[in-house]
Every structure is written in structure tokens, then in C-alpha cells.
Coordinates of C-alpha atoms in Angstrom, one line a residue:
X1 CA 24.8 -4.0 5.7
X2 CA 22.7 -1.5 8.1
X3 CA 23.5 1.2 5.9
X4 CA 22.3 -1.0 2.8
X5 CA 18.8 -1.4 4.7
X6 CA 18.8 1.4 5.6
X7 CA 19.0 3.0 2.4
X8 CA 16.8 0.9 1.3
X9 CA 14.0 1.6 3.2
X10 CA 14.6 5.6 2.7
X11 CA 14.7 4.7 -1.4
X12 CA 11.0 2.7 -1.1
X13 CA 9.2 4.9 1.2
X14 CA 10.6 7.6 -0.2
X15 CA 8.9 6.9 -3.5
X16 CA 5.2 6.1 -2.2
X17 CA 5.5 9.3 -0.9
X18 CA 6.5 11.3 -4.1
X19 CA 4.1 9.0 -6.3
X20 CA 0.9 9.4 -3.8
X21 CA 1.7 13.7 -3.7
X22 CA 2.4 14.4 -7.6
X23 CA -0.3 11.7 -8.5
X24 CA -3.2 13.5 -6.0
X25 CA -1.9 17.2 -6.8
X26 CA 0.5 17.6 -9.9
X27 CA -2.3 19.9 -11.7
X28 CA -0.5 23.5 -12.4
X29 CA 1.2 22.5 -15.5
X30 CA 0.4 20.1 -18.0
X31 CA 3.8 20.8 -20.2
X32 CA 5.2 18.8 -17.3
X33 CA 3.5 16.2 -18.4
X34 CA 3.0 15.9 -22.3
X35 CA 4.5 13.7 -24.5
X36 CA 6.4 15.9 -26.8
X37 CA 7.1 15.5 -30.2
X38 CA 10.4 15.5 -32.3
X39 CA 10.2 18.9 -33.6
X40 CA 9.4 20.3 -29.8
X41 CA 12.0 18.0 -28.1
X42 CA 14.4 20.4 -30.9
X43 CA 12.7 23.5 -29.7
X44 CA 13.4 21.9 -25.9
X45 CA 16.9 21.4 -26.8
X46 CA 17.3 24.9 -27.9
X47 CA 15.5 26.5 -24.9
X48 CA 17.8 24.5 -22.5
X49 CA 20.7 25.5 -24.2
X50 CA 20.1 29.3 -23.7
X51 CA 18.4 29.1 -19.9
X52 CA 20.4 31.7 -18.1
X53 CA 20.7 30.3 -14.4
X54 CA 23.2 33.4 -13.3
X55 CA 20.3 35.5 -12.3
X56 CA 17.0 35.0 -11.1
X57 CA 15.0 31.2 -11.9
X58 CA 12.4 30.9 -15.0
X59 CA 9.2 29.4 -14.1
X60 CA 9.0 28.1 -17.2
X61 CA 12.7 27.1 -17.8
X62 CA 13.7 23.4 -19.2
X63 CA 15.3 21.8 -16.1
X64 CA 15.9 18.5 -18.2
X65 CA 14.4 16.5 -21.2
X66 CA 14.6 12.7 -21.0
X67 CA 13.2 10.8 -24.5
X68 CA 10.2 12.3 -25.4
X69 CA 9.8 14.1 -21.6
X70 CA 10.3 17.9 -20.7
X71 CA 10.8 18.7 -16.6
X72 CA 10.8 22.6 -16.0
X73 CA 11.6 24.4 -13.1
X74 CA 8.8 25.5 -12.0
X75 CA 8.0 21.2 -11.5
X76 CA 10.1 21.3 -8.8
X77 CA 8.7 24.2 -6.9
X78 CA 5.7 22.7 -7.1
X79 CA 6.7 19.7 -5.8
X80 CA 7.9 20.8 -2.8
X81 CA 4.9 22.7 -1.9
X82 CA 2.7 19.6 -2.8
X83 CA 4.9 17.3 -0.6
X84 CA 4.3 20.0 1.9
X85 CA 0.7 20.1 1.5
X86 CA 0.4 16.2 2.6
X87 CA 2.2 16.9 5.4
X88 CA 5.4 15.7 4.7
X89 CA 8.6 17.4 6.5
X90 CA 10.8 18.7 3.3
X91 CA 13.7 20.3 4.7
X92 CA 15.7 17.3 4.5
X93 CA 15.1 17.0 0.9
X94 CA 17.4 18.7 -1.2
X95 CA 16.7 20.1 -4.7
X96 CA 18.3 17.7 -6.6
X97 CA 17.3 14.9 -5.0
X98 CA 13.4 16.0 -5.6
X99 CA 15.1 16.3 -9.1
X100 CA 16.3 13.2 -9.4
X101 CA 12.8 11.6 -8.8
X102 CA 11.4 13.7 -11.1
X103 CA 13.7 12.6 -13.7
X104 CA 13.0 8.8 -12.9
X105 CA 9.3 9.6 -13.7
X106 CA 9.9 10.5 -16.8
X107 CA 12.1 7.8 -17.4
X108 CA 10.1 5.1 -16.7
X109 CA 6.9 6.6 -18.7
X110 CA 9.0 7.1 -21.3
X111 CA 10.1 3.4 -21.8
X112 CA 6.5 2.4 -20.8
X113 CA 5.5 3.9 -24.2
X114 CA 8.3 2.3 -25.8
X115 CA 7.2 -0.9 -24.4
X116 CA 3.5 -0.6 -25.3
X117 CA 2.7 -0.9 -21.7
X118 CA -1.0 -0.2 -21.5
X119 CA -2.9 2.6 -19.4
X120 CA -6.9 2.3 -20.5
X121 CA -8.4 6.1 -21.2
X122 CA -11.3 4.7 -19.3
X123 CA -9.2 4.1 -16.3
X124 CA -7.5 7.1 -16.2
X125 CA -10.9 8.8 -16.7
X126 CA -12.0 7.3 -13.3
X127 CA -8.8 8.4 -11.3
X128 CA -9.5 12.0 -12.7
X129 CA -13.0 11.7 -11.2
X130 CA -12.1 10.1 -8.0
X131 CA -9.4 13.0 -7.5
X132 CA -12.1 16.0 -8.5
X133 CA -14.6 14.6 -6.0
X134 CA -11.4 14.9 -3.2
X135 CA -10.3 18.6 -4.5
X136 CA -14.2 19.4 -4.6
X137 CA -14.5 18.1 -0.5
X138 CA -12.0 20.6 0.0
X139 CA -14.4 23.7 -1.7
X140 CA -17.2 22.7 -0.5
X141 CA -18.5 20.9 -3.9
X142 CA -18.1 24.4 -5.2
X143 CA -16.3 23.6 -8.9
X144 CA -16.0 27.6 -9.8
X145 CA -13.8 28.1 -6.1
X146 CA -11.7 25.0 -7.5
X147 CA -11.0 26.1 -10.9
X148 CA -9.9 29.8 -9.5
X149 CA -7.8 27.8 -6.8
X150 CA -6.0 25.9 -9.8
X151 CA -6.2 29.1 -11.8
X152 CA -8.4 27.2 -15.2
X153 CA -11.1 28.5 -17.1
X154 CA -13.0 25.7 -17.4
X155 CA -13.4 22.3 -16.2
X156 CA -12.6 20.6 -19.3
X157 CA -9.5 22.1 -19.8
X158 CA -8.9 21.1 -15.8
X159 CA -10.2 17.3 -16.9
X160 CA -7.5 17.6 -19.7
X161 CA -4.4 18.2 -17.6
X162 CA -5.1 15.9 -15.0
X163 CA -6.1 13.0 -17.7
X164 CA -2.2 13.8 -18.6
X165 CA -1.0 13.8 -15.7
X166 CA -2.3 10.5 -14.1
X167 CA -1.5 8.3 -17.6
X168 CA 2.3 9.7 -16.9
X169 CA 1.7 8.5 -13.6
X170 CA 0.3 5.3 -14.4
X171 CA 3.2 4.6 -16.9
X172 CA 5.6 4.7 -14.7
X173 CA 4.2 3.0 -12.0
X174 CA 3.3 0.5 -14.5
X175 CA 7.0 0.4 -15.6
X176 CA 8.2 0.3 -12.3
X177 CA 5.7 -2.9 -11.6
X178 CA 7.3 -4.2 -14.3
X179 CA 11.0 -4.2 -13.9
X180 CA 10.7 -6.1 -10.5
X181 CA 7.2 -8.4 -11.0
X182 CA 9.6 -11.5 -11.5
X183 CA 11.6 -10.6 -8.7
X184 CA 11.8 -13.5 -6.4
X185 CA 14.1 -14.5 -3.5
X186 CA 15.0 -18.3 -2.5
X187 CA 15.3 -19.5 1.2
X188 CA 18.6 -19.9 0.2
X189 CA 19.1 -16.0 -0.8
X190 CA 17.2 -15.1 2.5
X191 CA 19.5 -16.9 4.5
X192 CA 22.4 -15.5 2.9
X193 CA 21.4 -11.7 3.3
X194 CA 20.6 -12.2 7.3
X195 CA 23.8 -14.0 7.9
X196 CA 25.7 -10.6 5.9
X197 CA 24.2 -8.8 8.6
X198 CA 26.5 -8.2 11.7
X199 CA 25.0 -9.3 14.9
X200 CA 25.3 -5.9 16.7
X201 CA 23.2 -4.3 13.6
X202 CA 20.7 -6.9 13.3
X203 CA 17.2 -5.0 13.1
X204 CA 14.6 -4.9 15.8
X205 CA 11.3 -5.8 15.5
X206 CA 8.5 -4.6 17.9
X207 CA 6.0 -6.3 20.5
X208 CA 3.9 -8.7 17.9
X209 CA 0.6 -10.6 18.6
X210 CA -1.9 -12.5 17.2
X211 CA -5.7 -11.5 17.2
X212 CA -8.9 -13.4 17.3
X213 CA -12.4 -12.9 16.5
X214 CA -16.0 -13.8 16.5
X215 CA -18.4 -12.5 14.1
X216 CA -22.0 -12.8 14.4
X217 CA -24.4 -10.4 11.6
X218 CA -27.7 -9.8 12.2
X219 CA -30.2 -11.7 9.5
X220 CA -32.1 -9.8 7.2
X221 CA -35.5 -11.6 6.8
X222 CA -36.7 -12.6 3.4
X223 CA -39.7 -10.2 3.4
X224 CA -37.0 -7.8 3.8
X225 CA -35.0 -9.0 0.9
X226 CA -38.1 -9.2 -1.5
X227 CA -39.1 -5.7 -0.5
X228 CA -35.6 -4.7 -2.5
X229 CA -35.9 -7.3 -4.9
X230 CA -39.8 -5.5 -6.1
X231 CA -38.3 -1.9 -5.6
X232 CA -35.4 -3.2 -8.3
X233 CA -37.9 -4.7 -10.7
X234 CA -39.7 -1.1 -10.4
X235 CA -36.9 0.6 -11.6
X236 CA -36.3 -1.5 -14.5
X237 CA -39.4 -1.5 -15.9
X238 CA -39.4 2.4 -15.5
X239 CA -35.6 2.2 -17.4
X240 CA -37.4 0.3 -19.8
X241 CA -40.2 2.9 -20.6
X242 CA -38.1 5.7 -21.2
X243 CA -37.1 6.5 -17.4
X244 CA -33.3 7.7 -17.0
X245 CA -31.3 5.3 -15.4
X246 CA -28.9 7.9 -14.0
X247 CA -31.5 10.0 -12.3
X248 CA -32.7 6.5 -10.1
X249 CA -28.5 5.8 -9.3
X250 CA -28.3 9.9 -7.8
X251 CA -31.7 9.2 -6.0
X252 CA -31.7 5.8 -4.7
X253 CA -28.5 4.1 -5.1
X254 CA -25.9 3.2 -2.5
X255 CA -23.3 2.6 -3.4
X256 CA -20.9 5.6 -2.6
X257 CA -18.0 5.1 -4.7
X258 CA -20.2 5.1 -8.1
X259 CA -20.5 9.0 -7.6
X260 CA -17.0 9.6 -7.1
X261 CA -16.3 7.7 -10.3
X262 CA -19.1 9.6 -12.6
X263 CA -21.8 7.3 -12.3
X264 CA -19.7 4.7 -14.6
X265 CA -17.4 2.1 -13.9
X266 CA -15.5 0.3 -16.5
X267 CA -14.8 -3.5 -16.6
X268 CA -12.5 -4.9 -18.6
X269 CA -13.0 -8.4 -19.7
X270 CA -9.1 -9.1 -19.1
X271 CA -9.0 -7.3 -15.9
X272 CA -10.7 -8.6 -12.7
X273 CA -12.8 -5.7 -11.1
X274 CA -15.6 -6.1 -9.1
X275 CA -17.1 -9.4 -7.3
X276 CA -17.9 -12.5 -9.9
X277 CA -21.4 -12.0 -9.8
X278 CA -21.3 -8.8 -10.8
X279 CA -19.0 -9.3 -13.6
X280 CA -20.8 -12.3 -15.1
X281 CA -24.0 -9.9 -15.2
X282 CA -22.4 -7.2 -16.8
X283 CA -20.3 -9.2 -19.4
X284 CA -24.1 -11.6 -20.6
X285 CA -26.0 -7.7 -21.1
X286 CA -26.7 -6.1 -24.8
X287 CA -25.3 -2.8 -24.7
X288 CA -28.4 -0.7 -23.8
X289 CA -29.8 -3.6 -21.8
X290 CA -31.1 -3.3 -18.1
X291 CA -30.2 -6.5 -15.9
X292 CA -33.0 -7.9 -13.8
X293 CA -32.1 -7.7 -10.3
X294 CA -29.2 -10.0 -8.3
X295 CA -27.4 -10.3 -5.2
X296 CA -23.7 -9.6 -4.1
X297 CA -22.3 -9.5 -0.7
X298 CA -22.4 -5.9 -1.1
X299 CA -26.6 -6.1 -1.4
X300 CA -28.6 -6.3 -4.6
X301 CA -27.6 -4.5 -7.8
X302 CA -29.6 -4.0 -11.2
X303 CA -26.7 -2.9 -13.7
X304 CA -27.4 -0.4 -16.9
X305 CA -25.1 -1.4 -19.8
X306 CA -24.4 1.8 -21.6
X307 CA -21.5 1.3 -23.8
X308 CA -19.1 -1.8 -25.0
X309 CA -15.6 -0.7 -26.3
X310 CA -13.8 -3.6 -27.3
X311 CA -13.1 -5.5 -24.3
X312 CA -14.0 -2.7 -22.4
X313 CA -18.0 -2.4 -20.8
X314 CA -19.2 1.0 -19.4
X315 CA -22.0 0.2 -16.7
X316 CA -23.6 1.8 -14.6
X317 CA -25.6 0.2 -11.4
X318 CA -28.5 0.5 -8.5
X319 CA -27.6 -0.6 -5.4
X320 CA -29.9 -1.2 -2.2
X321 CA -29.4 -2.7 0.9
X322 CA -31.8 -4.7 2.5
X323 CA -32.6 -2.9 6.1
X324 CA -32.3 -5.1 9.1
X325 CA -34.6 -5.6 12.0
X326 CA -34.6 -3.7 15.5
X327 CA -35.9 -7.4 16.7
X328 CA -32.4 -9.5 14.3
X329 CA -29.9 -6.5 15.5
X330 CA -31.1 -7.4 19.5
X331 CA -31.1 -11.6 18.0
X332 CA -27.5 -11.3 16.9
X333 CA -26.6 -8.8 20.0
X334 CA -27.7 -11.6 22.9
X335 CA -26.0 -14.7 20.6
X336 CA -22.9 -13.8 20.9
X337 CA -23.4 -12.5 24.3
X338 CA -24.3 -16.0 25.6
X339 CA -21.3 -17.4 23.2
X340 CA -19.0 -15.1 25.0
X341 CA -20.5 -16.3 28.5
X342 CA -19.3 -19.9 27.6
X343 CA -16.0 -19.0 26.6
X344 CA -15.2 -17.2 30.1
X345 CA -16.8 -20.0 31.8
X346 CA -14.5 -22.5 30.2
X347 CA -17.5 -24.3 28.8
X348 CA -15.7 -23.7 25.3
X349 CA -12.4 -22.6 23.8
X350 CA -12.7 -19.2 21.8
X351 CA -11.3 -21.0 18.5
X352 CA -14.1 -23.9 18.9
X353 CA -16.7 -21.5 19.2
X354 CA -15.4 -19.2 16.3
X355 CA -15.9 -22.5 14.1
X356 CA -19.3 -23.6 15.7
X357 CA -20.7 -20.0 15.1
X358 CA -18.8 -17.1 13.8
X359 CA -20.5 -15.7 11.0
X360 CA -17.5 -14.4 9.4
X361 CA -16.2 -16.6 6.3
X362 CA -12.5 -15.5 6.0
X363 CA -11.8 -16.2 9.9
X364 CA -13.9 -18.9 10.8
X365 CA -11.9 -22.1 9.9
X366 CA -8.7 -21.1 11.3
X367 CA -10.5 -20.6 15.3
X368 CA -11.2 -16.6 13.9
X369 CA -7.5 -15.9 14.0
X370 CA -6.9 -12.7 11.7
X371 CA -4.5 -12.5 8.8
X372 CA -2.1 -9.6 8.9
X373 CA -3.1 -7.8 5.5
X374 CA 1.1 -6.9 5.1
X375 CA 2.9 -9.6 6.1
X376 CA -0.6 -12.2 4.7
X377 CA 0.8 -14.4 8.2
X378 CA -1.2 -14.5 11.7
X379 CA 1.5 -12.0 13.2
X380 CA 0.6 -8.1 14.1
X381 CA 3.2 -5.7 15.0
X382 CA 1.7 -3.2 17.4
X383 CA 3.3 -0.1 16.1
X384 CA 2.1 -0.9 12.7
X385 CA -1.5 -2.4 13.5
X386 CA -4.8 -0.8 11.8
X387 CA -5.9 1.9 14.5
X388 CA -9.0 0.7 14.9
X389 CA -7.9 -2.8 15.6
X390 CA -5.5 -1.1 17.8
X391 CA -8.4 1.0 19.9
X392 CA -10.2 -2.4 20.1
X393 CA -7.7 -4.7 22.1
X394 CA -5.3 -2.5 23.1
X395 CA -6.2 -3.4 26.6
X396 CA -7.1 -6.7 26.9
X397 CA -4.6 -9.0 28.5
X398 CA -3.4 -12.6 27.2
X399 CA -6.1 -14.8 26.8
X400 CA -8.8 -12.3 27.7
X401 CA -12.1 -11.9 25.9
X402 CA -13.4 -8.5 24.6
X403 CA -16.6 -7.5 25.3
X404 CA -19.5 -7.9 22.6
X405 CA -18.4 -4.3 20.2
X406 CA -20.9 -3.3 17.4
X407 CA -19.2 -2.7 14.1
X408 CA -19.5 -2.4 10.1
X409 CA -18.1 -4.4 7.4
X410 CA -16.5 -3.1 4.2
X411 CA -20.3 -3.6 2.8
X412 CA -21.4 -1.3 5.3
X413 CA -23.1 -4.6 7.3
X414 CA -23.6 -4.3 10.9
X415 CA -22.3 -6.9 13.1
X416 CA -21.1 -7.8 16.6
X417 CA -17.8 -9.1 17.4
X418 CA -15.6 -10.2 20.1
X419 CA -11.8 -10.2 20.2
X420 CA -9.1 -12.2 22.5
X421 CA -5.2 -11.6 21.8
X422 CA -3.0 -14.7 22.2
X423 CA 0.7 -15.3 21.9
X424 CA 2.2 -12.1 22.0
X425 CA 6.1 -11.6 21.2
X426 CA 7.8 -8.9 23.0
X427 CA 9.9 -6.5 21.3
X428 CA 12.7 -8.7 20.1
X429 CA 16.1 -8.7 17.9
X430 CA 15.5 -10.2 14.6
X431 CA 15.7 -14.3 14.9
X432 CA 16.2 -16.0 11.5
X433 CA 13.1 -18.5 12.4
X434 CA 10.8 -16.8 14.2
X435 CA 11.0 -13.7 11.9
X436 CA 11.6 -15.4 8.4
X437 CA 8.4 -13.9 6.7
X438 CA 9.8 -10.4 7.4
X439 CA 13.6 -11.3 6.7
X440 CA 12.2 -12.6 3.7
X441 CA 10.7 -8.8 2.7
X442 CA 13.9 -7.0 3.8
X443 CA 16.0 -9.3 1.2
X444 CA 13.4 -9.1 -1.5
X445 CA 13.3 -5.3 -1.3
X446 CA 16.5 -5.7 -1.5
X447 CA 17.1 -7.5 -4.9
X448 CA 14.3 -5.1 -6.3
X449 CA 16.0 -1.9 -5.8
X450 CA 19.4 -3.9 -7.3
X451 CA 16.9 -5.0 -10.3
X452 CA 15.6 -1.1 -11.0
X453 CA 19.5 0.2 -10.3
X454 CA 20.5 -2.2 -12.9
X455 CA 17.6 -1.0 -15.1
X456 CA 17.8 2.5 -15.0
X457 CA 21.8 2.6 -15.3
X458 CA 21.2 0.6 -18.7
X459 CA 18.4 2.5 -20.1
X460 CA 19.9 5.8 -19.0
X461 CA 22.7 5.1 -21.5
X462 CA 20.3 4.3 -23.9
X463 CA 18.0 6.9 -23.9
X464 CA 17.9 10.6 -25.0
X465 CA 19.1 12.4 -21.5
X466 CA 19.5 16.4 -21.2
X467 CA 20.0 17.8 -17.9
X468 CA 20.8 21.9 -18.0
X469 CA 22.5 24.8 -16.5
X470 CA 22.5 24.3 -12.5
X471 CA 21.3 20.9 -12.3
X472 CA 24.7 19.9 -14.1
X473 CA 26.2 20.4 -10.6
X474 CA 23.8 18.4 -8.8
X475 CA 25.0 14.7 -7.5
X476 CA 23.1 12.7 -8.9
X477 CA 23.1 8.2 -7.3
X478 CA 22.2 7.9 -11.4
X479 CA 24.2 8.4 -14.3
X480 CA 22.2 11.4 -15.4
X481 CA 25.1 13.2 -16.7
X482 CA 26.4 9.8 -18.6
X483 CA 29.9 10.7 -17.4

């Protein structure tokens, strides 16, 4: 049974690591990549047949087709340098074992299409601009230094292969997502995977805790908020007379991901993206249409309709942030200074203050007690805790309150906190109780890996498989071969 988890956990990490490095840097060869047709899947065949692996490796050679999918040698080569480029350690990955992912990809992408799974062009569009905006921090912004480094004459042609690249990606992820979304264990199947475990291989789980907080955010005044509200109005009316929307975003907006996405995002009526308000905004506008000014959590937005497509709405949006008193940061500062006071002195317990006057939603009713993101219980395991969180009550002892920290919220909010860590669990052997929620992951991992095992060995006798030359001597956990 410790070899099955073990394996297990080697099969899933494993595969976040290969998806994340060919999804961010796959970019050298689009054949990789294209959906080929019948007559080229002959042409394939025929090239596979007459590879000559006795002497040196083609770069271009056809390592394997599977369905309508080509893998060449030179895929794997680059694999291995790009694993190497995100720092992971490959000398313990052997050729055909990097091969054997590669064919999985192509595998599931292949039956994605079969299955009319569906990968938006707009969404794929916006991965390809995300990723150009991380290769371009790495030159500098300088596109030309990019384009020689990824040897392409242009950046359209560069847009091109990476467009094909992340829909293969997004297949089979999507395929993948598929296979094991009705997954499910029972309590009953829980138990009956921990008890298969033999007591003296029984996993241990590391020092655990639970973490508290109080919030308190600094108010913006009114005045404040009106000032945005009239800059807002400003720009619309300017839209409105023939001003370009897209020059205001690059000037004056804030919101830093709308750059890395081309100064679009796409919302998809079936699809939840972005906050509510945001969405009902978007989804009442004319195509064309400016919105008049609103308010989110992340500040206030006017949004620029520019396209529909279907179910599909390209937008565009200002964002400002209303600034924030010297006089409300020092407010907010000395509240929960004097909140903190009482809690030391005993005048109040830290989870009756956090629901008297934490300003934080999420926390507040449940005493400011923080929800593990992984595991969604109250539990975090030291070794696997958010580093920041870490840094911040790494010291503090049982029961002991933090003192006042300034921070930022994902909306870029400033706030105060204070933190106290209560019932910690030392480093213990796996109880079937105390640790269900994790148990629970182990044997649901578990049955997902059976479910895609049981997949792929079906649809590997069903589909079109040709693996050539050396790779024919590789041993393969799948049926590649179909011996």
C-alpha cells in the first residue's frame, strides 16, 4: 500500500510539473503541436517507417503519431531543457518516461476533439498574452531580443505557434478534468483504503495549527470616492466624443492584469469570470456602449464594450482606486491597537473581538479563524503553509497575540491585522479521525489515477497509436505498443 501512495503522489506531481513547463515554454515547434490531417498522418506514417535510429538522432524525426497527433524527437529534447529551465532536477527522468507523458498529451487532446470538448479562441488568446508579457520581463520588454531568442521572424507567426500550443494544452487538461470530475469517494471507501494500509507504513503528517486574525481597513471618505466617481464620468464623456478608450486604460487605469491580457478580457455568459457586479454591467451594454461608473471590491470600474461574439463579450475597463487618508491609515492603525490591548488584558477573547470588529468578511463570523485554501478546513500544516503567513506567526507561541502588521489585500487595500495561533498538533502518524479530510484526498487521488488508468488503457486500444524505431524498446506503464 506505501508503494501505491507513493506512486501516486510521484504520478500527480509529476504531471503539474510537465503541464506548467510545456504549457509556459513549449514555443520551438509548432509541428509538435498541429492537428494533422489524413493525408499528412500518411506522410507521418511513411516518415516513421524510414527514421534510421542506428546513427545519429533527426531533429525533425517522427518519434510517434497518436490519432491525429505527431511527437518528433526534437519534442523531447526540448522538454528536458524546458523542465530544466524551471528548475526542476531531470536526471532522474529517463527518456521514455518524458516520452510517455508526451504521448498522454496527445492522447487526451486528441479525444478532447473527438469529444467536442470546448477551448474558446478568445481564451486561448489571453493565455498567449499573459505568457508574452512573462517571456517579455525576461528581455526587458524588448519583443525583437524575444523573437531572435525563439528564433521567429515576426510576432505573428510567434502569436501563431503559441495559440497552438496552449489549445493542445488546454485539451488535454480539459480531457483530463473530465475523465475524473465525477470521481467521488464515500466514508465508507475512505475507511477501507486507511485500514489497507499497514500500521508500520501509515504516513506522517507534520506539526499543524490553526491561525486567527483581525482585520481592520482604513475608510476611504466619501469626498474621496466622488473625486473617482467625477474623474470616471470625465472619461466617459471624452469616450463618447470620439476619445480612445484604450489610450485612458494605458494612462490611468489600474488594474495590472488588463495589460497582460491585451487590454481585453473576455466574458462568457456561460462561464463565471469576474465579480457579479462587473458581469451584470458588462452583459446590460450595447456593443460600442461606455458604462457609467460602479463599484466593486476591487474599486470603481467604467467598462468599454467593444465586441459581442455569441455568448462571448470583449470589454475593456478603467479602473481607479479611491486614495486613502494619512489621518484614516493612523484611525484604523490606533483601533486595532487598543483592540489588541484588550485582548492581552483579558478584557476580551480574540474570537469575540474578531466578530465585534474585524473588518474582514470571510473571517469574521467564525472568531477570524482562517480557512486552509488546500484542505478548505481550519487546519495548516507548517511545512506547507503560504510563506508569508509563515514569516508572520512563525514565532508567536500558543495563545499569543501578534503585534498590529500593515498589509495589502488581493485588491491591493491596505489594512492592519493581528494574528494569534491556537491548537497546534505536533508532527503525528496519520489517525483515521483527527486526519479524515486528508485520508480522504489520499484515497480520492487514488480512485482518480485508477479512473484515468482505466481510461487511457481503453482508448489506447481504440485509437490510432504509432510509436517508432528506438522508442519500441522503451517500457512503457501504458499499452503503447498494444502488445
Amino acid at each position: 500500500m506505501r508503494l501505491k501512495i507513493n506512486n501516486l503522489k510521484f504520478t500527480i506531481n509529476l504531471k503539474q510539473v510537465f503541464i506548467l513547463a510545456i504549457s509556459l515554454l513549449t514555443i520551438n515547434s509548432v509541428k509538435a503541436q498541429e492537428v494533422i490531417q489524413d493525408e499528412v498522418k500518411e506522410e507521418a506514417e511513411k516518415k516513421a517507417d524510414s527514421i534510421d535510429f542506428t546513427g545519429a538522432r533527426k531533429v525533425d524525426g517522427v518519434a510517434a503519431v497518436v490519432g491525429d497527433y505527431i511527437v518528433l524527437d526534437s519534442d523531447i529534447d526540448k522538454a528536458f531543457l524546458q523542465l530544466q529551465a524551471q528548475g526542476v532536477n531531470t536526471k532522474d527522468i529517463e527518456r521514455c518516461q518524458l516520452f510517455g507523458k508526451l504521448l498522454e498529451d496527445k492522447l487526451y487532446a486528441h479525444h478532447a476533439i473527438q469529444d467536442s470538448i470546448p477551448v474558446a479562441d478568445a481564451e486561448i488568446r489571453q493565455s498567449v498574452d499573459y505568457q508574452i508579457q512573462q517571456f517579455l520581463q525576461q528581455t526587458g520588454g524588448d519583443m525583437k531580443k524575444l523573437l531572435e531568442f525563439y528564433k521567429k521572424e515576426d510576432e505573428q507567426s510567434f502569436r501563431d505557434e503559441m495559440f497552438e500550443i496552449n489549445k493542445g494544452n488546454m485539451l488535454a487538461q480539459r480531457m483530463q478534468a473530465k475523465i475524473v470530475e465525477e470521481v467521488e469517494v464515500t466514508p465508507e471507501e475512505v475507511r477501507v483504503f486507511f485500514n489497507k494500509i499497514p500500521e508500520n507504513e501509515r504516513p506522517t503528517f507534520g506539526t499543524e495549527l490553526k491561525v486567527a486574525q483581525i482585520v481592520i481597513e482604513p475608510k476611504v471618505s466619501q469626498e474621496e470616492k466622488q473625486k473617482v466617481i467625477d474623474r470616471l464620468k470625465q472619461f466617459k464623456k471624452e469616450v463618447d466624443n470620439g476619445a480612445s478608450f484604450r489610450s485612458k486604460v494605458i494612462l490611468y487605469g489600474e488594474d495590472p492584469g488588463l495589460k497582460q491580457s491585451g487590454y481585453i478580457y473576455t466574458l462568457n455568459k456561460k462561464q463565471p469570470r469576474m465579480v457579479k457586479e462587473f458581469r451584470q454591467v458588462a452583459f446590460s451594454l450595447q456593443e460600442g456602449e461606455v458604462s457609467e461608473p460602479f463599484e466593486t471590491d476591487f474599486g470603481f470600474h467604467i467598462i468599454h464594450l467593444q465586441k459581442i461574439r455569441g455568448q462571448e463579450y470583449d470589454v475593456s475597463h478603467i479602473l481607479l482606486r479611491a486614495k486613502v487618508s494619512t489621518a484614516a491609515v493612523r484611525e484604523a492603525q490606533e483601533k486595532l491597537e487598543k483592540i489588541r490591548k484588550r485582548i492581552v488584558d483579558g478584557e476580551i477573547s480574540f474570537a469575540d473581538a474578531a466578530r465585534e470588529a474585524s473588518d474582514e468578511k470571510e473571517t469574521r463570523n467564525d472568531g477570524g479563524q482562517l480557512i486552509n485554501p488546500e484542505t478548505q478546513d481550519y487546519n495548516f500544516e507548517l511545512t506547507r503553509m503560504d510563506p508569508e503567513l509563515y514569516a508572520q506567526i512563525q514565532d508567536l507561541k500558543d495563545g499569543e497575540v501578534s503585534l498590529v502588521l500593515a498589509d495589502q489585500d488581493r485588491n491591493q487595500k491596505r489594512k492592519f491585522k493581528i494574528l494569534t495561533v491556537t491548537d497546534r498538533i505536533d508532527e503525528h502518524e496519520a489517525d483515521y479521525a483527527r486526519d479524515f479530510l486528508k485520508i480522504k484526498e489520499q484515497a480520492l487521488n487514488e480512485k482518480k489515477v485508477i479512473a484515468i488508468e482505466k481510461w487511457q488503457k481503453e482508448k489506447i486500444l481504440d485509437t490510432y497509436i504509432k510509436v517508432t524505431g528506438e522508442y519500441r524498446d522503451c517500457e512503457f506503464a501504458s499499452n503503447w505498443l498494444k502488445k
